[in-house]
């Protein structure tokens, strides 16, 4: 097992005194295993020979990334393969793409500049901010940051977001101080919300400053055909935790209201934040949620749970025939295809062909990430596909009027058209 304690990581400790990013050949793409008892194989197929087993935290030099697989440097064999679902890129080589690029102490242009890098110089990236706008590098024994606009590299898109940096906390504190200063200059707490609205690109921390307790017995009805995500913070950032998915017509109790967001609770005691743009507010006795679903993420279980969780980020994406863009539009198979492709797993492009892949699984043994197939009246036995989530719910790109939605696998229509299911990740 290669633990890479002396990986030749490029340390940029001399950057301040000279343009010290090296122009040497890249040598530091490193993957970290994210789960125990994962097979290491001789080739990029589950039919290939198992030549070892690896566990959470083990690290390997990455030689290449292929659809569904990461090729690694492995003792004795020279190279081997691990399923990409179980490997995160913890270090990735990057090349500076412009002249006089600032290296900063924190991921914000308001932070101190501690050096500069020039086009063609290389650096090892060890993390990124949650919004992907800044990459973290090691500089002089401390974390430093370079804007993502000025770095390029084959594996940068696979680097994991670094959610617990002191620099992010410092940035948050700075944002709070700026808003408080504006409030003071404008005449006190009464203009707090107005100050936050005028600030460009509000962070979740900025928005939280605008929240006020809701009037007693306030509730909201979800008005979104594709459902609405209940989030852990008032932010649409893709790395933000999704607590559950509230279906169209679902009623929630409103605890607080802020700029563009509501702090609410559902029938199961889950508290979180929803966009105020997609609800209707009322005061009175909250109606019962008969016939309306609240999908809880705790139902995401199984080897492909991470894939199913990622799929939830795209609720509301428009239905576009032939589409594979998870933002601008997807059809049913395009949605499933693109979600799995994000994890390096290539499926067939249409639903009928997809049904030839994977392992058959019975309806009562479904796990998150399994593909569910339907005959909705097309010319073939299979004409529609979705992805099972758990708790009898599945996500799919349904119609032009709804786009990507979460629905009950056991409702009348889904039951009557259901054909079967396949498991892609075993």
XYZ file of C-alpha atoms in Angstrom:
426
model
C 0.000 0.000 0.000
C 1.366 3.408 -0.961
C 0.718 5.936 1.760
C 2.743 8.682 0.066
C 4.301 10.177 3.189
C 7.011 11.636 0.965
C 5.087 12.394 -2.185
C 7.224 15.238 -3.411
C 4.432 17.708 -2.744
C 5.288 21.120 -4.127
C 5.638 23.509 -1.181
C 5.529 27.147 -2.217
C 7.523 28.438 0.739
C 9.795 30.671 -1.330
C 7.064 32.366 -3.270
C 7.315 35.672 -1.421
C 11.027 36.116 -2.145
C 10.914 34.953 -5.760
C 8.422 33.616 -8.265
C 8.801 30.273 -6.544
C 6.076 28.157 -8.063
C 7.944 25.401 -9.844
C 7.780 24.797 -13.584
C 8.527 21.101 -13.028
C 6.372 18.303 -14.407
C 3.223 17.637 -12.388
C 3.809 14.942 -9.741
C 1.300 15.310 -6.974
C -2.194 14.140 -7.885
C -3.321 12.192 -4.831
C -6.532 10.292 -4.130
C -7.934 9.427 -0.716
C -10.219 6.418 -0.214
C -13.563 7.290 1.413
C -14.870 3.877 2.507
C -13.563 0.677 4.139
C -13.034 -2.652 2.389
C -12.933 -1.351 -1.201
C -11.470 -3.686 -3.810
C -8.350 -2.744 -5.762
C -8.497 -4.350 -9.206
C -6.071 -5.116 -12.005
C -8.292 -3.453 -14.607
C -11.108 -0.963 -15.040
C -13.937 -3.482 -14.691
C -15.682 -5.367 -11.918
C -14.707 -8.502 -13.865
C -11.015 -7.701 -13.322
C -8.962 -9.544 -10.726
C -9.009 -8.240 -7.159
C -5.376 -7.644 -6.194
C -5.888 -5.869 -2.888
C -8.277 -4.168 -0.497
C -8.114 -0.582 0.709
C -9.778 1.345 3.532
C -10.934 4.832 4.502
C -8.081 7.335 4.528
C -5.607 5.339 2.423
C -3.888 7.491 -0.184
C -2.522 6.722 -3.629
C -0.872 8.608 -6.470
C -3.423 9.106 -9.266
C -2.194 8.136 -12.723
C -5.429 8.716 -14.630
C -9.189 9.142 -14.205
C -11.464 7.095 -16.456
C -15.265 6.759 -16.550
C -16.127 5.011 -13.307
C -12.527 4.289 -12.314
C -9.372 5.898 -10.927
C -6.039 4.441 -12.060
C -3.528 4.513 -9.203
C 0.118 3.717 -8.571
C 0.168 0.417 -6.679
C 3.087 -1.665 -5.298
C 4.233 -4.681 -7.301
C 1.665 -4.311 -10.083
C 2.748 -0.757 -10.894
C -0.805 0.377 -11.549
C -4.270 -0.654 -10.415
C -7.861 0.582 -10.361
C -10.386 1.706 -7.735
C -14.027 2.583 -8.437
C -14.154 6.389 -8.617
C -17.213 6.491 -6.367
C -14.947 5.657 -3.414
C -12.034 8.014 -4.119
C -11.791 11.747 -3.602
C -8.957 13.861 -4.969
C -7.213 15.275 -1.914
C -4.329 16.871 -3.836
C -4.290 17.966 -7.467
C -1.645 19.650 -9.574
C -2.602 22.929 -11.174
C -0.962 25.371 -13.544
C -1.162 29.147 -13.204
C -2.846 30.578 -16.305
C -2.058 34.309 -16.053
C 0.655 36.740 -15.014
C 1.017 38.319 -11.558
C -1.729 36.226 -9.936
C -2.180 37.120 -6.273
C -1.742 34.522 -3.524
C -3.881 35.507 -0.539
C -4.313 34.591 3.122
C -8.058 33.994 2.748
C -10.545 33.233 -0.064
C -11.586 36.836 -0.613
C -10.120 39.786 -2.492
C -10.271 41.754 0.760
C -7.574 39.539 2.332
C -3.819 40.181 2.394
C -1.646 39.375 -0.620
C 1.376 37.315 0.447
C 2.888 36.646 -2.974
C 2.311 36.354 -6.684
C 2.474 33.563 -9.245
C 3.016 33.737 -12.984
C 1.774 31.869 -16.020
C 3.169 28.341 -16.379
C 4.122 27.897 -12.727
C 2.632 24.926 -10.916
C 1.106 24.469 -7.491
C -0.495 21.643 -5.521
C -4.133 22.332 -4.666
C -5.333 20.742 -1.406
C -8.926 21.996 -1.243
C -11.399 24.568 -2.443
C -14.113 26.790 -1.022
C -17.693 25.533 -1.021
C -18.640 27.748 -3.972
C -15.596 26.615 -5.993
C -14.386 30.187 -6.488
C -11.055 29.716 -4.661
C -8.489 26.927 -4.428
C -6.448 26.286 -1.285
C -2.682 25.736 -1.538
C 0.094 25.254 0.999
C 2.247 28.340 1.326
C 5.047 28.873 3.817
C 3.529 26.423 6.280
C 0.077 27.965 6.149
C -3.035 27.737 4.019
C -3.193 30.227 1.180
C -5.694 30.820 -1.612
C -5.657 31.510 -5.349
C -8.725 32.442 -7.379
C -10.091 29.548 -9.451
C -10.117 31.909 -12.452
C -6.320 31.642 -12.684
C -5.634 27.928 -12.194
C -6.040 25.041 -14.607
C -5.606 21.304 -14.131
C -7.066 17.991 -15.267
C -8.343 16.908 -11.848
C -9.271 20.199 -10.192
C -12.978 19.524 -10.692
C -12.631 16.468 -8.442
C -11.038 18.294 -5.504
C -13.341 18.273 -2.488
C -14.731 21.442 -0.902
C -12.974 22.386 2.331
C -15.791 23.312 4.718
C -13.873 23.923 7.951
C -11.193 26.521 7.367
C -10.372 29.299 9.766
C -10.155 31.619 6.794
C -13.814 31.034 5.945
C -14.691 31.898 9.527
C -12.638 35.058 9.249
C -14.436 35.975 6.024
C -17.786 35.457 7.714
C -16.748 37.700 10.594
C -15.633 40.367 8.118
C -19.008 40.241 6.349
C -20.835 40.657 9.637
C -18.668 43.632 10.603
C -19.317 45.351 7.269
C -23.095 44.963 7.598
C -23.053 46.179 11.196
C -21.093 49.249 10.103
C -23.624 49.991 7.351
C -26.487 49.556 9.823
C -24.882 52.025 12.221
C -24.393 54.623 9.495
C -28.000 54.280 8.285
C -29.614 54.648 11.666
C -29.820 51.374 13.573
C -31.361 47.926 13.501
C -34.489 49.084 11.659
C -32.556 49.179 8.392
C -30.683 45.910 8.898
C -32.660 44.037 6.239
C -32.305 46.909 3.761
C -28.531 46.955 4.219
C -28.365 43.221 3.580
C -30.450 43.491 0.423
C -28.161 46.153 -1.038
C -25.027 44.090 -0.369
C -23.969 42.200 -3.526
C -23.924 38.377 -3.528
C -25.249 37.874 -0.015
C -23.732 34.980 1.875
C -25.796 32.705 4.093
C -24.300 34.481 7.081
C -25.441 37.853 5.718
C -28.977 36.548 5.190
C -29.172 35.096 8.696
C -28.659 38.608 10.053
C -31.950 39.662 8.441
C -34.138 37.032 10.119
C -36.988 38.074 12.419
C -39.476 35.861 14.346
C -42.615 35.089 12.375
C -46.066 36.043 13.562
C -47.692 33.351 15.699
C -49.440 30.542 13.740
C -47.776 31.467 10.441
C -47.490 28.629 7.970
C -46.459 28.278 4.347
C -47.773 26.121 1.505
C -45.197 24.934 -1.024
C -45.991 26.245 -4.514
C -43.467 24.417 -6.686
C -44.539 21.583 -9.040
C -41.136 19.917 -8.734
C -41.026 20.124 -4.937
C -38.845 22.345 -2.775
C -35.627 21.501 -0.908
C -35.436 22.047 2.841
C -31.830 23.157 3.403
C -29.538 23.401 6.414
C -28.614 27.027 5.633
C -30.266 29.791 3.572
C -28.170 29.184 0.476
C -28.564 27.431 -2.879
C -24.906 26.438 -2.953
C -24.670 22.865 -4.246
C -22.585 21.817 -1.222
C -25.317 22.944 1.182
C -26.926 20.032 3.032
C -30.429 19.102 1.847
C -32.474 17.927 4.838
C -35.567 16.818 2.947
C -37.673 17.523 -0.137
C -41.141 19.029 0.353
C -43.696 18.254 -2.334
C -45.977 20.768 -4.028
C -48.819 21.664 -1.634
C -46.989 20.577 1.529
C -47.580 22.817 4.575
C -44.768 23.850 6.936
C -44.683 25.914 10.114
C -42.852 29.226 9.686
C -40.522 30.064 12.578
C -38.657 33.068 11.155
C -38.532 35.072 7.953
C -35.527 36.742 6.337
C -34.313 38.161 3.054
C -35.568 35.719 0.435
C -35.770 32.782 2.874
C -37.964 31.245 5.561
C -36.856 29.267 8.606
C -39.439 26.471 8.890
C -40.192 23.092 10.436
C -41.941 20.085 8.892
C -44.230 17.465 10.433
C -41.249 15.386 11.580
C -39.584 18.137 13.572
C -36.935 18.849 10.921
C -35.937 22.509 10.886
C -34.317 24.218 7.935
C -34.577 26.928 5.307
C -36.668 27.229 2.153
C -36.812 29.901 -0.520
C -39.722 32.299 0.076
C -40.167 32.653 -3.686
C -41.916 29.288 -3.983
C -44.432 29.424 -1.120
C -47.696 31.060 -0.149
C -47.880 32.444 3.397
C -50.898 32.208 5.694
C -51.768 32.894 9.332
C -54.006 30.431 11.151
C -54.200 26.716 11.818
C -51.820 24.796 9.589
C -53.658 22.209 7.453
C -52.782 18.518 7.633
C -50.458 17.207 4.950
C -52.720 14.471 3.655
C -51.483 13.234 0.293
C -48.395 15.480 0.278
C -44.935 14.032 0.802
C -41.920 15.089 2.790
C -38.967 13.017 1.609
C -36.311 12.796 4.323
C -32.688 12.339 3.317
C -32.253 9.728 6.051
C -33.861 7.356 3.532
C -30.787 7.624 1.292
C -29.060 4.305 2.001
C -26.960 1.901 -0.060
C -23.733 2.023 -2.070
C -25.096 4.642 -4.489
C -26.645 6.934 -1.852
C -24.158 9.692 -2.708
C -25.322 9.624 -6.324
C -28.977 9.846 -5.312
C -28.218 12.729 -2.958
C -26.498 14.595 -5.795
C -29.578 14.081 -7.963
C -31.658 16.041 -5.443
C -29.701 19.198 -6.324
C -31.538 19.368 -9.658
C -35.175 19.352 -8.634
C -36.945 21.851 -10.875
C -34.552 21.518 -13.831
C -36.729 21.906 -16.963
C -37.712 18.934 -19.109
C -35.996 19.236 -22.512
C -36.285 16.408 -25.022
C -32.784 15.080 -25.749
C -31.304 17.329 -23.064
C -28.358 16.335 -20.842
C -27.619 19.664 -19.141
C -28.549 19.380 -15.470
C -29.040 23.132 -15.269
C -30.757 24.116 -18.517
C -32.727 20.962 -19.290
C -32.837 17.152 -19.368
C -35.181 14.426 -20.514
C -35.734 11.342 -18.341
C -32.723 9.341 -19.507
C -30.616 12.480 -19.933
C -31.159 13.278 -16.272
C -30.090 9.849 -15.017
C -27.243 9.691 -17.539
C -25.829 13.079 -16.487
C -26.097 12.433 -12.740
C -24.177 9.165 -13.035
C -21.707 10.752 -15.467
C -20.809 13.275 -12.744
C -19.380 10.322 -10.802
C -17.480 8.979 -13.794
C -20.004 6.244 -14.593
C -21.214 6.118 -18.187
C -24.684 4.727 -18.880
C -26.440 4.117 -22.172
C -28.140 7.264 -23.423
C -31.782 6.133 -23.692
C -34.004 4.380 -21.169
C -34.509 1.176 -23.191
C -30.742 0.703 -23.571
C -30.115 1.556 -19.909
C -32.320 -1.362 -18.945
C -29.665 -3.691 -20.383
C -27.112 -2.437 -17.830
C -26.607 -3.265 -14.175
C -28.111 -6.030 -12.061
C -31.815 -6.721 -11.754
C -33.237 -5.849 -8.321
C -36.744 -6.543 -7.053
C -39.029 -3.685 -6.096
C -38.998 -4.591 -2.393
C -35.166 -4.519 -2.295
C -34.604 -1.129 -3.909
C -31.834 1.134 -2.582
C -31.031 4.770 -3.269
C -29.453 5.219 -6.687
C -31.124 2.196 -8.302
C -32.719 2.916 -11.668
C -36.466 2.369 -11.985
C -38.022 1.801 -15.417
C -41.519 2.327 -16.777
C -43.633 1.713 -19.862
C -45.549 4.945 -20.263
C -47.030 4.119 -23.652
C -44.021 4.349 -25.928
C -43.103 2.085 -28.831
C -40.882 -0.140 -26.668
C -41.390 -2.002 -23.417
C -39.207 0.635 -21.675
C -40.005 4.298 -22.364
C -39.159 6.106 -19.113
C -36.539 5.951 -16.341
C -36.018 7.521 -12.932
C -33.779 7.070 -9.891
C -34.959 5.542 -6.630
C -34.295 7.610 -3.500
C -35.692 5.544 -0.651
C -38.860 5.641 1.432
C -40.854 4.612 -1.697
C -39.863 7.806 -3.523
C -38.045 8.327 -6.825
C -36.733 11.321 -8.768
C -37.139 11.783 -12.504
C -37.488 14.316 -15.279
C -41.207 13.927 -15.775
C -42.942 16.346 -18.164
C -42.573 19.770 -19.779
C -44.822 21.253 -17.086
C -42.979 19.804 -14.081
C -39.359 19.127 -15.061
C -37.372 17.134 -12.494
C -39.571 16.117 -9.563
C -39.760 13.653 -6.673
C -42.767 11.298 -6.743
C -44.222 8.288 -4.977
C -43.226 5.018 -6.638
C -46.469 3.491 -5.381
C -48.943 6.079 -6.638
C -51.496 4.803 -9.150
C -49.716 5.959 -12.302
C -46.223 4.844 -11.289
C -47.541 1.462 -10.145
C -49.486 0.841 -13.333
C -46.539 1.674 -15.618
C -43.679 0.157 -13.562
C -41.584 -2.475 -15.396
C -38.513 -3.158 -13.240
C -35.311 -1.851 -11.675
C -31.560 -2.169 -12.152
C -28.689 -1.615 -9.696
C -25.654 0.027 -11.275
C -23.419 0.145 -8.177
C -22.964 -3.177 -6.357
